[in-house]
Tab-separated table of C-alpha atoms in Angstrom:
chain	number	residue	atom	x	y	z
W	1415	MET	CA	0.278	-0.348	0.050
W	1416	LYS	CA	1.242	3.398	-0.925
W	1417	LEU	CA	1.863	5.522	2.216
W	1418	SER	CA	0.071	8.241	0.314
W	1419	HIS	CA	-3.052	6.149	0.432
W	1420	ARG	CA	-2.810	4.613	4.013
W	1421	PRO	CA	-6.756	5.167	5.501
W	1422	PRO	CA	-6.957	7.934	8.338
W	1423	GLY	CA	-4.860	7.799	11.642
W	1424	PRO	CA	-5.934	8.253	15.190
W	1425	VAL	CA	-3.847	11.795	15.339
W	1426	MET	CA	-5.467	15.646	14.322
W	1427	LEU	CA	-2.680	17.854	13.684
W	1428	ASP	CA	-2.300	21.193	12.863
W	1429	VAL	CA	0.267	23.575	10.342
W	1430	ALA	CA	1.819	26.514	10.519
W	1431	GLY	CA	0.492	28.514	7.912
W	1432	LEU	CA	-0.574	29.689	4.397
W	1433	GLU	CA	1.141	26.415	2.512
W	1434	LEU	CA	2.688	23.573	3.580
W	1435	ALA	CA	6.482	23.394	4.616
W	1436	ALA	CA	8.292	20.951	3.839
W	1437	GLU	CA	8.996	19.539	7.072
W	1438	GLU	CA	5.044	19.300	7.452
W	1439	ARG	CA	4.663	17.265	3.979
W	1440	ASP	CA	6.751	14.769	6.226
W	1441	ILE	CA	4.640	14.988	8.834
W	1442	LEU	CA	1.390	14.738	7.214
W	1443	GLN	CA	2.746	11.291	5.158
W	1444	HIS	CA	2.777	9.572	8.764
W	1445	PRO	CA	0.921	6.390	9.261
W	1446	LEU	CA	-0.777	8.067	12.504
W	1447	VAL	CA	-1.858	11.205	11.528
W	1448	GLY	CA	-5.664	10.946	10.419
W	1449	GLY	CA	-6.197	14.608	10.054
W	1450	VAL	CA	-5.517	18.376	9.231
W	1451	ILE	CA	-7.344	21.318	12.108
W	1452	LEU	CA	-6.736	24.809	10.253
W	1453	PHE	CA	-6.959	28.084	12.250
W	1454	ALA	CA	-7.516	31.842	11.264
W	1455	ARG	CA	-3.521	31.748	10.430
W	1456	ASN	CA	-3.886	29.330	7.190
W	1457	TYR	CA	-6.342	31.772	5.649
W	1458	ALA	CA	-5.841	34.624	3.489
W	1459	ASP	CA	-8.586	34.178	0.822
W	1460	SER	CA	-10.591	31.722	-0.804
W	1461	ALA	CA	-7.952	31.052	-3.599
W	1462	GLN	CA	-5.513	30.669	-0.772
W	1463	LEU	CA	-7.535	27.977	1.224
W	1464	ARG	CA	-8.553	26.122	-1.970
W	1465	ALA	CA	-4.571	25.820	-2.901
W	1466	LEU	CA	-3.758	24.686	0.495
W	1467	THR	CA	-6.814	21.160	0.800
W	1468	ALA	CA	-5.796	20.635	-2.600
W	1469	ALA	CA	-1.928	20.193	-1.647
W	1470	ILE	CA	-3.247	18.514	1.892
W	1471	ARG	CA	-5.226	16.542	-0.236
W	1472	ALA	CA	-2.261	15.202	-2.879
W	1473	LEU	CA	-0.414	14.068	-0.199
W	1474	ARG	CA	-3.062	12.589	2.016
W	1475	PRO	CA	-6.623	12.188	-0.429
W	1476	GLY	CA	-8.036	10.645	3.149
W	1477	LEU	CA	-6.904	12.963	5.543
W	1478	VAL	CA	-9.648	14.659	7.253
W	1479	ILE	CA	-9.604	18.672	6.657
W	1480	SER	CA	-11.240	19.988	10.291
W	1481	VAL	CA	-11.758	23.939	11.332
W	1482	ASP	CA	-13.485	25.152	14.671
W	1483	HIS	CA	-15.542	26.990	12.584
W	1484	GLU	CA	-18.924	27.731	14.812
W	1485	GLY	CA	-19.963	31.249	13.940
W	1486	GLY	CA	-19.651	34.628	16.300
W	1487	ARG	CA	-16.211	34.352	17.645
W	1488	VAL	CA	-15.077	30.588	16.844
W	1489	GLN	CA	-14.883	31.235	13.060
W	1490	ARG	CA	-12.140	30.715	11.802
W	1491	PHE	CA	-12.364	32.492	7.636
W	1492	ARG	CA	-14.151	35.419	7.669
W	1493	ASP	CA	-13.255	37.902	4.730
W	1494	GLY	CA	-14.777	36.178	1.872
W	1495	PHE	CA	-17.057	33.676	3.690
W	1496	THR	CA	-20.496	34.649	5.117
W	1497	ARG	CA	-20.312	36.155	8.911
W	1498	LEU	CA	-22.156	33.959	10.899
W	1499	PRO	CA	-24.282	34.625	14.195
W	1500	ALA	CA	-22.786	33.505	17.743
W	1501	MET	CA	-25.434	30.505	18.639
W	1502	ARG	CA	-27.033	32.642	21.375
W	1503	ARG	CA	-28.445	34.783	18.528
W	1504	PHE	CA	-30.614	31.695	17.737
W	1505	GLY	CA	-31.542	30.905	21.415
W	1506	ALA	CA	-32.924	34.446	21.638
W	1507	LEU	CA	-35.342	34.202	18.704
W	1508	TRP	CA	-36.345	30.961	20.139
W	1509	ASP	CA	-37.718	33.289	23.097
W	1510	ALA	CA	-39.422	35.253	20.639
W	1511	ASP	CA	-40.261	32.725	18.127
W	1512	PRO	CA	-39.740	29.079	18.100
W	1513	GLU	CA	-40.088	28.456	14.398
W	1514	HIS	CA	-38.470	31.371	12.735
W	1515	ALA	CA	-35.541	30.080	15.466
W	1516	ARG	CA	-35.433	26.656	14.140
W	1517	GLY	CA	-35.504	27.832	10.537
W	1518	ALA	CA	-32.564	30.474	11.059
W	1519	ALA	CA	-30.308	27.918	12.594
W	1520	ARG	CA	-31.127	25.609	9.713
W	1521	GLN	CA	-30.206	27.799	7.225
W	1522	ALA	CA	-26.764	28.840	9.103
W	1523	GLY	CA	-25.847	25.147	9.231
W	1524	LEU	CA	-26.183	25.366	5.456
W	1525	VAL	CA	-24.371	27.929	4.719
W	1526	LEU	CA	-21.485	26.538	6.781
W	1527	ALA	CA	-21.339	23.478	5.844
W	1528	ALA	CA	-21.680	24.834	1.921
W	1529	GLU	CA	-18.965	27.198	2.457
W	1530	LEU	CA	-16.469	24.627	3.687
W	1531	ARG	CA	-17.607	22.064	1.147
W	1532	ALA	CA	-16.496	24.602	-1.388
W	1533	HIS	CA	-12.972	25.043	-0.238
W	1534	ASP	CA	-12.641	20.734	0.655
W	1535	VAL	CA	-12.927	21.341	4.302
W	1536	ASP	CA	-14.579	18.057	5.246
W	1537	LEU	CA	-15.948	19.129	9.106
W	1538	SER	CA	-16.602	21.847	11.641
W	1539	TYR	CA	-16.408	21.636	15.429
W	1540	ALA	CA	-20.022	22.500	15.503
W	1541	PRO	CA	-22.681	22.752	17.126
W	1542	VAL	CA	-21.390	23.117	20.872
W	1543	LEU	CA	-24.095	21.460	22.739
W	1544	ASP	CA	-23.334	23.167	26.077
W	1545	LEU	CA	-25.905	25.253	27.989
W	1546	ASP	CA	-25.312	28.895	28.656
W	1547	TYR	CA	-25.655	29.112	32.716
W	1548	GLY	CA	-23.991	32.803	32.307
W	1549	VAL	CA	-20.788	31.887	33.783
W	1550	SER	CA	-18.460	30.713	31.702
W	1551	GLY	CA	-16.548	33.337	29.567
W	1552	VAL	CA	-14.950	30.716	27.112
W	1553	ILE	CA	-18.631	29.343	26.445
W	1554	GLY	CA	-20.757	31.882	26.643
W	1555	ASP	CA	-22.577	33.440	23.817
W	1556	ARG	CA	-21.463	30.394	21.757
W	1557	ALA	CA	-23.940	28.170	23.587
W	1558	PHE	CA	-28.316	28.038	22.249
W	1559	HIS	CA	-29.859	28.652	25.198
W	1560	ARG	CA	-30.225	28.100	28.821
W	1561	ASP	CA	-32.843	25.454	28.582
W	1562	PRO	CA	-31.400	22.050	27.102
W	1563	GLN	CA	-34.513	21.005	25.319
W	1564	VAL	CA	-34.132	24.530	23.531
W	1565	ALA	CA	-30.252	23.923	22.340
W	1566	ALA	CA	-31.244	20.190	21.822
W	1567	GLU	CA	-33.541	21.451	19.319
W	1568	LEU	CA	-31.784	24.230	17.934
W	1569	ALA	CA	-28.761	22.347	17.705
W	1570	ARG	CA	-30.619	19.826	15.889
W	1571	ALA	CA	-31.959	22.156	13.277
W	1572	LEU	CA	-28.544	23.293	12.713
W	1573	ALA	CA	-27.142	19.912	12.316
W	1574	GLN	CA	-29.992	19.391	9.514
W	1575	GLY	CA	-28.559	22.349	7.432
W	1576	LEU	CA	-25.031	20.903	7.851
W	1577	ALA	CA	-26.530	17.716	6.662
W	1578	ALA	CA	-28.208	19.178	3.610
W	1579	ALA	CA	-24.853	20.096	2.229
W	1580	GLY	CA	-22.988	17.303	3.437
W	1581	LEU	CA	-21.493	17.637	6.451
W	1582	LYS	CA	-21.412	15.972	9.647
W	1583	ALA	CA	-22.543	17.379	12.979
W	1584	VAL	CA	-19.718	17.513	16.086
W	1585	GLY	CA	-21.550	18.195	19.478
W	1586	LYS	CA	-19.179	19.279	22.395
W	1587	HIS	CA	-17.528	19.798	24.865
W	1588	PHE	CA	-19.446	16.651	26.657
W	1589	PRO	CA	-20.875	16.166	29.008
W	1590	GLY	CA	-20.956	19.843	29.487
W	1591	HIS	CA	-18.807	23.251	30.168
W	1592	GLY	CA	-21.395	25.560	30.352
W	1593	ALA	CA	-21.131	25.372	34.183
W	1594	VAL	CA	-18.488	26.169	35.350
W	1595	GLU	CA	-16.369	29.559	34.940
W	1596	ALA	CA	-12.859	28.308	34.139
W	1597	ASP	CA	-11.128	28.005	31.002
W	1598	SER	CA	-9.863	24.987	30.187
W	1599	HIS	CA	-7.414	26.203	27.990
W	1600	VAL	CA	-5.868	27.457	30.551
W	1601	ALA	CA	-6.717	25.877	33.867
W	1602	ILE	CA	-8.198	22.845	34.961
W	1603	PRO	CA	-11.641	23.231	35.878
W	1604	VAL	CA	-13.715	21.277	38.129
W	1605	ASP	CA	-17.359	20.673	38.312
W	1606	HIS	CA	-18.951	19.997	41.754
W	1607	ARG	CA	-22.268	19.119	40.762
W	1608	SER	CA	-23.844	15.018	41.037
W	1609	PHE	CA	-24.293	12.659	38.364
W	1610	ASP	CA	-28.052	13.108	38.658
W	1611	ALA	CA	-27.866	16.927	37.864
W	1612	VAL	CA	-25.550	16.986	35.059
W	1613	TRP	CA	-27.528	14.141	34.053
W	1614	ALA	CA	-31.071	16.320	34.406
W	1615	GLU	CA	-29.220	19.160	32.708
W	1616	ASP	CA	-26.089	19.265	30.446
W	1617	ILE	CA	-26.752	16.109	28.898
W	1618	VAL	CA	-29.520	16.306	27.771
W	1619	PRO	CA	-28.583	17.810	24.183
W	1620	PHE	CA	-26.549	14.754	24.046
W	1621	ARG	CA	-28.834	12.156	24.828
W	1622	VAL	CA	-31.367	14.068	21.874
W	1623	LEU	CA	-29.061	14.334	19.312
W	1624	ALA	CA	-26.657	11.488	20.169
W	1625	ARG	CA	-27.749	9.331	16.922
W	1626	GLU	CA	-27.451	12.543	14.817
W	1627	LEU	CA	-23.950	13.216	15.553
W	1628	GLY	CA	-21.010	12.271	13.472
W	1629	GLY	CA	-18.705	13.449	16.243
W	1630	VAL	CA	-18.970	14.189	20.022
W	1631	MET	CA	-15.770	16.189	21.313
W	1632	PRO	CA	-15.825	15.924	25.227
W	1633	ALA	CA	-14.519	18.429	28.021
W	1634	HIS	CA	-10.962	18.908	29.875
W	1635	VAL	CA	-13.622	19.248	32.750
W	1636	ILE	CA	-13.432	17.078	35.934
W	1637	PHE	CA	-16.677	16.033	37.286
W	1638	GLU	CA	-14.916	15.456	40.613
W	1639	GLY	CA	-18.084	13.739	42.379
W	1640	ILE	CA	-18.903	11.208	39.625
W	1641	ASP	CA	-14.943	10.914	38.275
W	1642	PRO	CA	-11.220	12.363	39.192
W	1643	ARG	CA	-10.410	12.020	35.380
W	1644	PRO	CA	-11.345	15.197	32.483
W	1645	ALA	CA	-14.573	13.646	31.063
W	1646	GLY	CA	-12.014	13.553	28.071
W	1647	PHE	CA	-9.494	10.681	29.538
W	1648	SER	CA	-12.833	8.919	31.498
W	1649	PRO	CA	-13.845	5.520	30.506
W	1650	PHE	CA	-16.973	6.510	32.451
W	1651	TRP	CA	-18.139	9.418	30.767
W	1652	LEU	CA	-16.680	8.020	26.991
W	1653	GLN	CA	-17.763	4.361	27.311
W	1654	ASP	CA	-20.228	3.900	30.193
W	1655	VAL	CA	-22.541	7.547	29.501
W	1656	LEU	CA	-21.826	8.110	26.295
W	1657	ARG	CA	-21.494	5.027	23.996
W	1658	GLY	CA	-23.128	2.475	26.765
W	1659	ARG	CA	-26.071	4.987	28.353
W	1660	LEU	CA	-26.723	6.889	25.140
W	1661	GLY	CA	-26.198	4.607	22.219
W	1662	PHE	CA	-23.955	7.621	20.198
W	1663	THR	CA	-21.739	5.206	17.618
W	1664	GLY	CA	-19.484	8.299	15.484
W	1665	VAL	CA	-16.061	9.823	16.143
W	1666	ILE	CA	-14.886	10.631	19.505
W	1667	PHE	CA	-12.245	13.643	19.634
W	1668	SER	CA	-10.136	14.586	22.288
W	1669	ASP	CA	-10.179	18.541	22.916
W	1670	ASP	CA	-6.955	19.653	22.090
W	1671	LEU	CA	-4.129	17.500	24.372
W	1672	THR	CA	-2.339	20.693	24.294
W	1673	MET	CA	-4.540	22.874	26.654
W	1674	GLU	CA	-3.429	22.952	29.990
W	1675	GLY	CA	-7.216	21.032	31.469
W	1676	ALA	CA	-5.327	18.005	29.794
W	1677	SER	CA	-1.992	18.398	31.624
W	1678	VAL	CA	-3.420	16.022	34.517
W	1679	ALA	CA	-2.925	13.109	32.810
W	1680	GLY	CA	1.141	13.944	32.013
W	1681	ASP	CA	3.125	14.644	29.241
W	1682	ILE	CA	1.668	14.252	25.489
W	1683	VAL	CA	2.632	10.909	24.873
W	1684	ALA	CA	0.354	9.853	28.320
W	1685	ARG	CA	-2.330	12.468	27.675
W	1686	ALA	CA	-3.009	10.686	23.919
W	1687	ALA	CA	-2.815	7.059	25.767
W	1688	ALA	CA	-5.383	8.276	28.288
W	1689	ALA	CA	-7.203	9.656	25.972
W	1690	GLN	CA	-7.579	6.723	23.592
W	1691	ARG	CA	-8.045	4.139	26.833
W	1692	ALA	CA	-11.033	6.210	27.600
W	1693	GLY	CA	-12.242	6.014	24.879
W	1694	CYS	CA	-11.060	8.514	22.172
W	1695	ASP	CA	-10.888	7.401	18.417
W	1696	MET	CA	-8.942	10.992	17.353
W	1697	VAL	CA	-7.018	12.930	19.601
W	1698	LEU	CA	-6.573	16.534	18.320
W	1699	VAL	CA	-2.898	18.066	19.306
W	1700	CYS	CA	-2.601	22.301	18.337
W	1701	ASN	CA	-0.270	24.690	18.077
W	1702	ARG	CA	2.567	23.019	19.344
W	1703	PRO	CA	4.204	21.299	16.632
W	1704	ASP	CA	7.310	20.032	19.033
W	1705	LEU	CA	4.631	17.976	21.036
W	1706	ALA	CA	2.742	16.897	17.788
W	1707	VAL	CA	6.659	15.436	16.392
W	1708	GLN	CA	6.788	13.647	19.944
W	1709	LEU	CA	4.022	12.414	19.978
W	1710	LEU	CA	4.008	10.718	16.144
W	1711	ASP	CA	7.689	9.472	17.613
W	1712	ALA	CA	6.534	7.453	20.403
W	1713	TRP	CA	3.275	6.863	20.646
W	1714	GLN	CA	2.374	3.299	19.635
W	1715	PRO	CA	-1.181	3.193	19.430
W	1716	GLN	CA	-3.161	-0.263	18.718
W	1717	PRO	CA	-6.520	1.461	16.737
W	1718	THR	CA	-9.606	-1.225	16.047
W	1719	ALA	CA	-10.535	-1.379	13.008
W	1720	ASP	CA	-14.500	-0.037	14.129
W	1721	SER	CA	-12.543	2.984	15.262
W	1722	LEU	CA	-10.676	3.552	11.637
W	1723	ALA	CA	-13.399	2.895	10.041
W	1724	ARG	CA	-15.432	5.329	12.314
W	1725	ILE	CA	-12.881	8.526	11.114
W	1726	ALA	CA	-12.543	7.583	7.537
W	1727	ALA	CA	-16.644	7.730	7.111
W	1728	LEU	CA	-16.083	11.735	8.664
W	1729	ARG	CA	-15.721	12.588	5.137
W	1730	PRO	CA	-18.560	14.268	3.074
W	1731	ALA	CA	-19.621	11.882	-0.039
W	1732	PRO	CA	-18.662	13.570	-2.976
W	1733	GLY	CA	-21.262	15.410	-4.401
W	1734	GLY	CA	-24.594	16.748	-3.736
W	1735	VAL	CA	-23.338	20.984	-3.531
W	1736	PRO	CA	-21.097	23.085	-5.677
W	1737	GLY	CA	-17.525	21.822	-5.285
W	1738	ASP	CA	-16.065	25.705	-5.702
W	1739	PRO	CA	-17.527	29.240	-4.390
W	1740	LEU	CA	-18.020	30.016	-7.790
W	1741	THR	CA	-20.248	27.488	-8.248
W	1742	LEU	CA	-21.632	27.698	-5.084
W	1743	ALA	CA	-22.712	32.215	-5.488
W	1744	ARG	CA	-25.075	30.467	-8.304
W	1745	TRP	CA	-26.813	27.704	-6.244
W	1746	ALA	CA	-30.096	28.682	-5.023
W	1747	PRO	CA	-30.331	26.966	-1.920
W	1748	TYR	CA	-27.743	28.474	-0.664
W	1749	CYS	CA	-28.246	31.621	-1.685
W	1750	GLU	CA	-31.725	31.771	-0.074
W	1751	ALA	CA	-29.979	30.464	3.109
W	1752	ARG	CA	-27.433	32.749	2.938
W	1753	ASP	CA	-29.741	36.002	2.513
W	1754	ALA	CA	-32.097	34.723	5.370
W	1755	VAL	CA	-28.552	34.685	7.585
W	1756	LEU	CA	-27.187	38.267	6.851
W	1757	ALA	CA	-30.672	39.483	7.324
W	1758	LEU	CA	-29.735	38.866	11.307
W	1759	ALA	CA	-27.120	40.418	11.732
């Protein structure tokens, strides 16, 4: 088997700039690599992004190309893309007109997915399923609503829009990050609530949507009365609850293993191993190329065939929506949805 045609592995990495460096070309051909996550630094304009994704495809056609592209303050590609509202905007619409809110969320999902697919990006880590408790700065307006049933309904509508353009939805951050103040990028958040309290509130959107999501990303949050490990390193949360009780069958992504919330698991190899043992199919290592190389050099995982198949299935099926921005700009469903999203501003 030629290396370029290897199936995607269990590691998701980033790249530094607007085009691939020579060392990055070598790294992306490592058999453990399964995908690339893009950031704002990887985007200058539409033509450049298409050139970058084409270069990645030329190396490894099966790699999953992903981005954190939710809307609001978490939207990596801006100029030349539709500015999507923060998800709280749809929650406010719901309070006035639920049907309008559902329709608007569905249209936003279609715009988000269609624009990514026109640039050969396979996946966005959306929607956020955390609840808006009003205490988490890092979640804040990224959440749809405080009411878990409303959050679930709006997330389902957005996921339907994503699916209409061929993208799978990735719900995050399981089992919920909205009730803790600390930011897991720079701290280790601890939630003191009981399992019953989390089950009755934060898990509701995941429970409602478990069989409709292509992926789930757990939180680097410790629910100390339930498990001393962050949820992303916890077999209880990922295997017993997410896989077992909720029946989730898609890909479980770790959150970024370079975040402070992951530091409790040890060095980067120990973090990846702990995440995989807990039930993660794919681990993310972002913004630290030195740690990415360290992981690829030292980690020797044994992913199951089922896990690798789940990762490979993340990529959209060919066709269904226009494959380039010029054709997309003339596609009636996209034009209608985009006009509706712009009207929300």
